[in-house]
PDB file of C-alpha atoms in Angstrom:
ATOM      1  CA  UNK A 108     -18.947 -20.165   6.086  1.00 87.00           C
ATOM      2  CA  UNK A 109     -18.959 -19.364   2.215  1.00 95.00           C
ATOM      3  CA  UNK A 110     -15.990 -18.259  -0.083  1.00 97.00           C
ATOM      4  CA  UNK A 111     -16.116 -15.424  -1.231  1.00 97.00           C
ATOM      5  CA  UNK A 112     -13.983 -13.938  -4.279  1.00 97.00           C
ATOM      6  CA  UNK A 113     -13.365  -9.990  -4.403  1.00 97.00           C
ATOM      7  CA  UNK A 114     -12.184  -8.890  -7.565  1.00 96.00           C
ATOM      8  CA  UNK A 115     -10.446  -5.682  -7.988  1.00 94.00           C
ATOM      9  CA  UNK A 116     -11.427  -3.908 -11.345  1.00 91.00           C
ATOM     10  CA  UNK A 117      -9.523  -1.477 -12.297  1.00 89.00           C
ATOM     11  CA  UNK A 118      -9.161   1.042 -15.770  1.00 85.00           C
ATOM     12  CA  UNK A 119      -7.489  -1.004 -18.127  1.00 74.00           C
ATOM     13  CA  UNK A 120      -4.779   2.435 -19.759  1.00 72.00           C
ATOM     14  CA  UNK A 121      -4.965   4.157 -16.049  1.00 72.00           C
ATOM     15  CA  UNK A 122      -1.609   4.713 -14.257  1.00 77.00           C
ATOM     16  CA  UNK A 123      -0.989   4.010 -11.253  1.00 81.00           C
ATOM     17  CA  UNK A 124      -2.331   7.203  -8.392  1.00 85.00           C
ATOM     18  CA  UNK A 125      -0.143   9.456  -6.604  1.00 90.00           C
ATOM     19  CA  UNK A 126      -0.735   8.030  -3.447  1.00 92.00           C
ATOM     20  CA  UNK A 127      -0.148   4.712  -4.169  1.00 90.00           C
ATOM     21  CA  UNK A 128       1.981   3.618  -0.462  1.00 94.00           C
ATOM     22  CA  UNK A 129      -1.053   5.359   1.772  1.00 96.00           C
ATOM     23  CA  UNK A 130      -3.527   2.921  -0.365  1.00 95.00           C
ATOM     24  CA  UNK A 131      -1.134  -0.351   0.056  1.00 94.00           C
ATOM     25  CA  UNK A 132      -0.553   0.674   3.573  1.00 96.00           C
ATOM     26  CA  UNK A 133      -4.659   0.983   4.337  1.00 96.00           C
ATOM     27  CA  UNK A 134      -5.488  -2.102   2.607  1.00 95.00           C
ATOM     28  CA  UNK A 135      -2.497  -3.798   3.834  1.00 96.00           C
ATOM     29  CA  UNK A 136      -4.203  -3.035   7.512  1.00 97.00           C
ATOM     30  CA  UNK A 137      -7.634  -4.407   6.039  1.00 97.00           C
ATOM     31  CA  UNK A 138      -6.027  -7.428   5.425  1.00 97.00           C
ATOM     32  CA  UNK A 139      -4.400  -7.771   9.004  1.00 97.00           C
ATOM     33  CA  UNK A 140      -8.090  -7.091  10.035  1.00 98.00           C
ATOM     34  CA  UNK A 141      -9.447  -9.891   8.139  1.00 98.00           C
ATOM     35  CA  UNK A 142      -6.253 -12.490   9.129  1.00 98.00           C
ATOM     36  CA  UNK A 143      -7.710 -11.668  12.897  1.00 98.00           C
ATOM     37  CA  UNK A 144     -11.424 -11.919  11.984  1.00 97.00           C
ATOM     38  CA  UNK A 145     -10.467 -15.355  10.075  1.00 97.00           C
ATOM     39  CA  UNK A 146     -11.455 -14.382   6.691  1.00 98.00           C
ATOM     40  CA  UNK A 147      -8.881 -13.634   4.711  1.00 97.00           C
ATOM     41  CA  UNK A 148      -7.926 -17.101   3.103  1.00 97.00           C
ATOM     42  CA  UNK A 149      -5.686 -15.441   0.067  1.00 95.00           C
ATOM     43  CA  UNK A 150      -5.075 -12.261  -1.963  1.00 95.00           C
ATOM     44  CA  UNK A 151      -2.858 -11.431  -4.911  1.00 95.00           C
ATOM     45  CA  UNK A 152      -2.355  -8.481  -7.643  1.00 91.00           C
ATOM     46  CA  UNK A 153      -2.118  -9.031 -11.305  1.00 90.00           C
ATOM     47  CA  UNK A 154      -0.152  -7.924 -13.976  1.00 88.00           C
ATOM     48  CA  UNK A 155      -1.301  -5.169 -16.806  1.00 82.00           C
ATOM     49  CA  UNK A 156      -3.659  -7.145 -18.614  1.00 82.00           C
ATOM     50  CA  UNK A 157      -1.556  -7.019 -22.045  1.00 82.00           C
ATOM     51  CA  UNK A 158       0.953 -10.034 -19.810  1.00 87.00           C
ATOM     52  CA  UNK A 159      -2.179 -12.276 -20.342  1.00 87.00           C
ATOM     53  CA  UNK A 160      -2.574 -15.557 -22.476  1.00 90.00           C
ATOM     54  CA  UNK A 161      -5.426 -16.636 -23.782  1.00 87.00           C
ATOM     55  CA  UNK A 162      -5.865 -20.231 -25.033  1.00 90.00           C
ATOM     56  CA  UNK A 163      -9.386 -21.794 -26.460  1.00 90.00           C
ATOM     57  CA  UNK A 164      -9.455 -25.377 -27.363  1.00 95.00           C
ATOM     58  CA  UNK A 165     -10.935 -26.002 -30.814  1.00 94.00           C
ATOM     59  CA  UNK A 166     -11.113 -29.396 -31.893  1.00 94.00           C
ATOM     60  CA  UNK A 167      -7.942 -31.181 -30.856  1.00 95.00           C
ATOM     61  CA  UNK A 168      -5.820 -27.498 -30.835  1.00 96.00           C
ATOM     62  CA  UNK A 169      -5.721 -25.284 -28.406  1.00 96.00           C
ATOM     63  CA  UNK A 170      -5.270 -21.407 -29.703  1.00 92.00           C
ATOM     64  CA  UNK A 171      -2.981 -19.300 -27.683  1.00 92.00           C
ATOM     65  CA  UNK A 172      -3.681 -15.507 -28.331  1.00 89.00           C
ATOM     66  CA  UNK A 173      -1.553 -12.765 -26.330  1.00 86.00           C
ATOM     67  CA  UNK A 174      -3.804 -10.346 -24.146  1.00 74.00           C
ATOM     68  CA  UNK A 175      -7.023 -10.094 -22.191  1.00 67.00           C
ATOM     69  CA  UNK A 176      -9.722 -12.628 -23.509  1.00 64.00           C
ATOM     70  CA  UNK A 177     -11.847  -9.137 -23.618  1.00 65.00           C
ATOM     71  CA  UNK A 178     -11.715  -5.792 -24.495  1.00 67.00           C
ATOM     72  CA  UNK A 179     -12.724  -3.827 -21.930  1.00 70.00           C
ATOM     73  CA  UNK A 180     -12.422  -0.178 -20.385  1.00 76.00           C
ATOM     74  CA  UNK A 181     -11.625  -2.197 -17.110  1.00 78.00           C
ATOM     75  CA  UNK A 182     -10.079  -5.006 -16.392  1.00 85.00           C
ATOM     76  CA  UNK A 183      -9.083  -7.460 -13.137  1.00 88.00           C
ATOM     77  CA  UNK A 184      -6.376  -6.594 -11.524  1.00 89.00           C
ATOM     78  CA  UNK A 185      -5.940  -7.907  -7.959  1.00 93.00           C
ATOM     79  CA  UNK A 186      -8.388 -10.487  -6.300  1.00 96.00           C
ATOM     80  CA  UNK A 187      -9.184 -11.631  -2.231  1.00 97.00           C
ATOM     81  CA  UNK A 188     -10.921 -14.985  -1.363  1.00 98.00           C
ATOM     82  CA  UNK A 189     -12.237 -14.036   1.676  1.00 98.00           C
ATOM     83  CA  UNK A 190     -14.671 -16.963   4.045  1.00 97.00           C
ATOM     84  CA  UNK A 191     -17.589 -15.153   5.295  1.00 97.00           C
ATOM     85  CA  UNK A 192     -20.415 -16.338   7.308  1.00 96.00           C
ATOM     86  CA  UNK A 193     -23.460 -14.604   4.379  1.00 96.00           C
ATOM     87  CA  UNK A 194     -22.974 -12.413   1.329  1.00 96.00           C
ATOM     88  CA  UNK A 195     -23.830  -9.377   3.756  1.00 97.00           C
ATOM     89  CA  UNK A 196     -20.268 -10.033   5.885  1.00 98.00           C
ATOM     90  CA  UNK A 197     -19.276 -10.771   2.628  1.00 98.00           C
ATOM     91  CA  UNK A 198     -20.510  -7.568   0.818  1.00 97.00           C
ATOM     92  CA  UNK A 199     -19.381  -5.334   4.131  1.00 98.00           C
ATOM     93  CA  UNK A 200     -15.468  -6.344   3.363  1.00 98.00           C
ATOM     94  CA  UNK A 201     -16.100  -5.693  -0.445  1.00 97.00           C
ATOM     95  CA  UNK A 202     -17.333  -2.327   0.446  1.00 97.00           C
ATOM     96  CA  UNK A 203     -14.657  -1.142   2.895  1.00 98.00           C
ATOM     97  CA  UNK A 204     -11.761  -2.500   0.408  1.00 97.00           C
ATOM     98  CA  UNK A 205     -13.112  -0.509  -2.318  1.00 97.00           C
ATOM     99  CA  UNK A 206     -13.430   2.788  -0.093  1.00 97.00           C
ATOM    100  CA  UNK A 207      -9.568   1.690   0.334  1.00 96.00           C
ATOM    101  CA  UNK A 208      -8.625   1.454  -3.566  1.00 94.00           C
ATOM    102  CA  UNK A 209     -11.236   3.977  -4.355  1.00 93.00           C
ATOM    103  CA  UNK A 210     -11.820   1.342  -7.436  1.00 92.00           C
ATOM    104  CA  UNK A 211     -14.970  -1.526  -8.364  1.00 94.00           C
ATOM    105  CA  UNK A 212     -15.294  -4.350  -6.391  1.00 96.00           C
ATOM    106  CA  UNK A 213     -17.044  -7.260  -7.651  1.00 96.00           C
ATOM    107  CA  UNK A 214     -17.951 -10.054  -4.474  1.00 97.00           C
ATOM    108  CA  UNK A 215     -19.157 -13.380  -6.182  1.00 97.00           C
ATOM    109  CA  UNK A 216     -19.586 -16.608  -4.185  1.00 97.00           C
ATOM    110  CA  UNK A 217     -16.951 -19.375  -4.353  1.00 96.00           C
ATOM    111  CA  UNK A 218     -19.279 -22.866  -5.729  1.00 94.00           C
ATOM    112  CA  UNK A 219     -19.166 -25.346  -3.106  1.00 85.00           C
ATOM    113  CA  UNK A 220     -17.315 -28.739  -4.467  1.00 70.00           C
TER     114      UNK A 220
END
């Protein structure tokens, strides 16, 4: 089985939706279903992009800057790692997640070590 990263993209300047409790309840149900199917590995939400610190190596020095690496209309707001037999199965889980949260989900295979 291959592991896939399901990245949740959200608008950088958005407030939580009014029905956040309902969305989280449905997402909890989907996570439970993924666990029961043996697909769920790990999931986490992230704090706002403004809390990020970017580290860049310049020769022997490491420069630190506040905020996200790139200015963008959307930032990663959370992620889930799953195991799936193939891309089609991963896309199915990601599509169901997108339907629940109403935000774009990027599905990307994780490289084998």
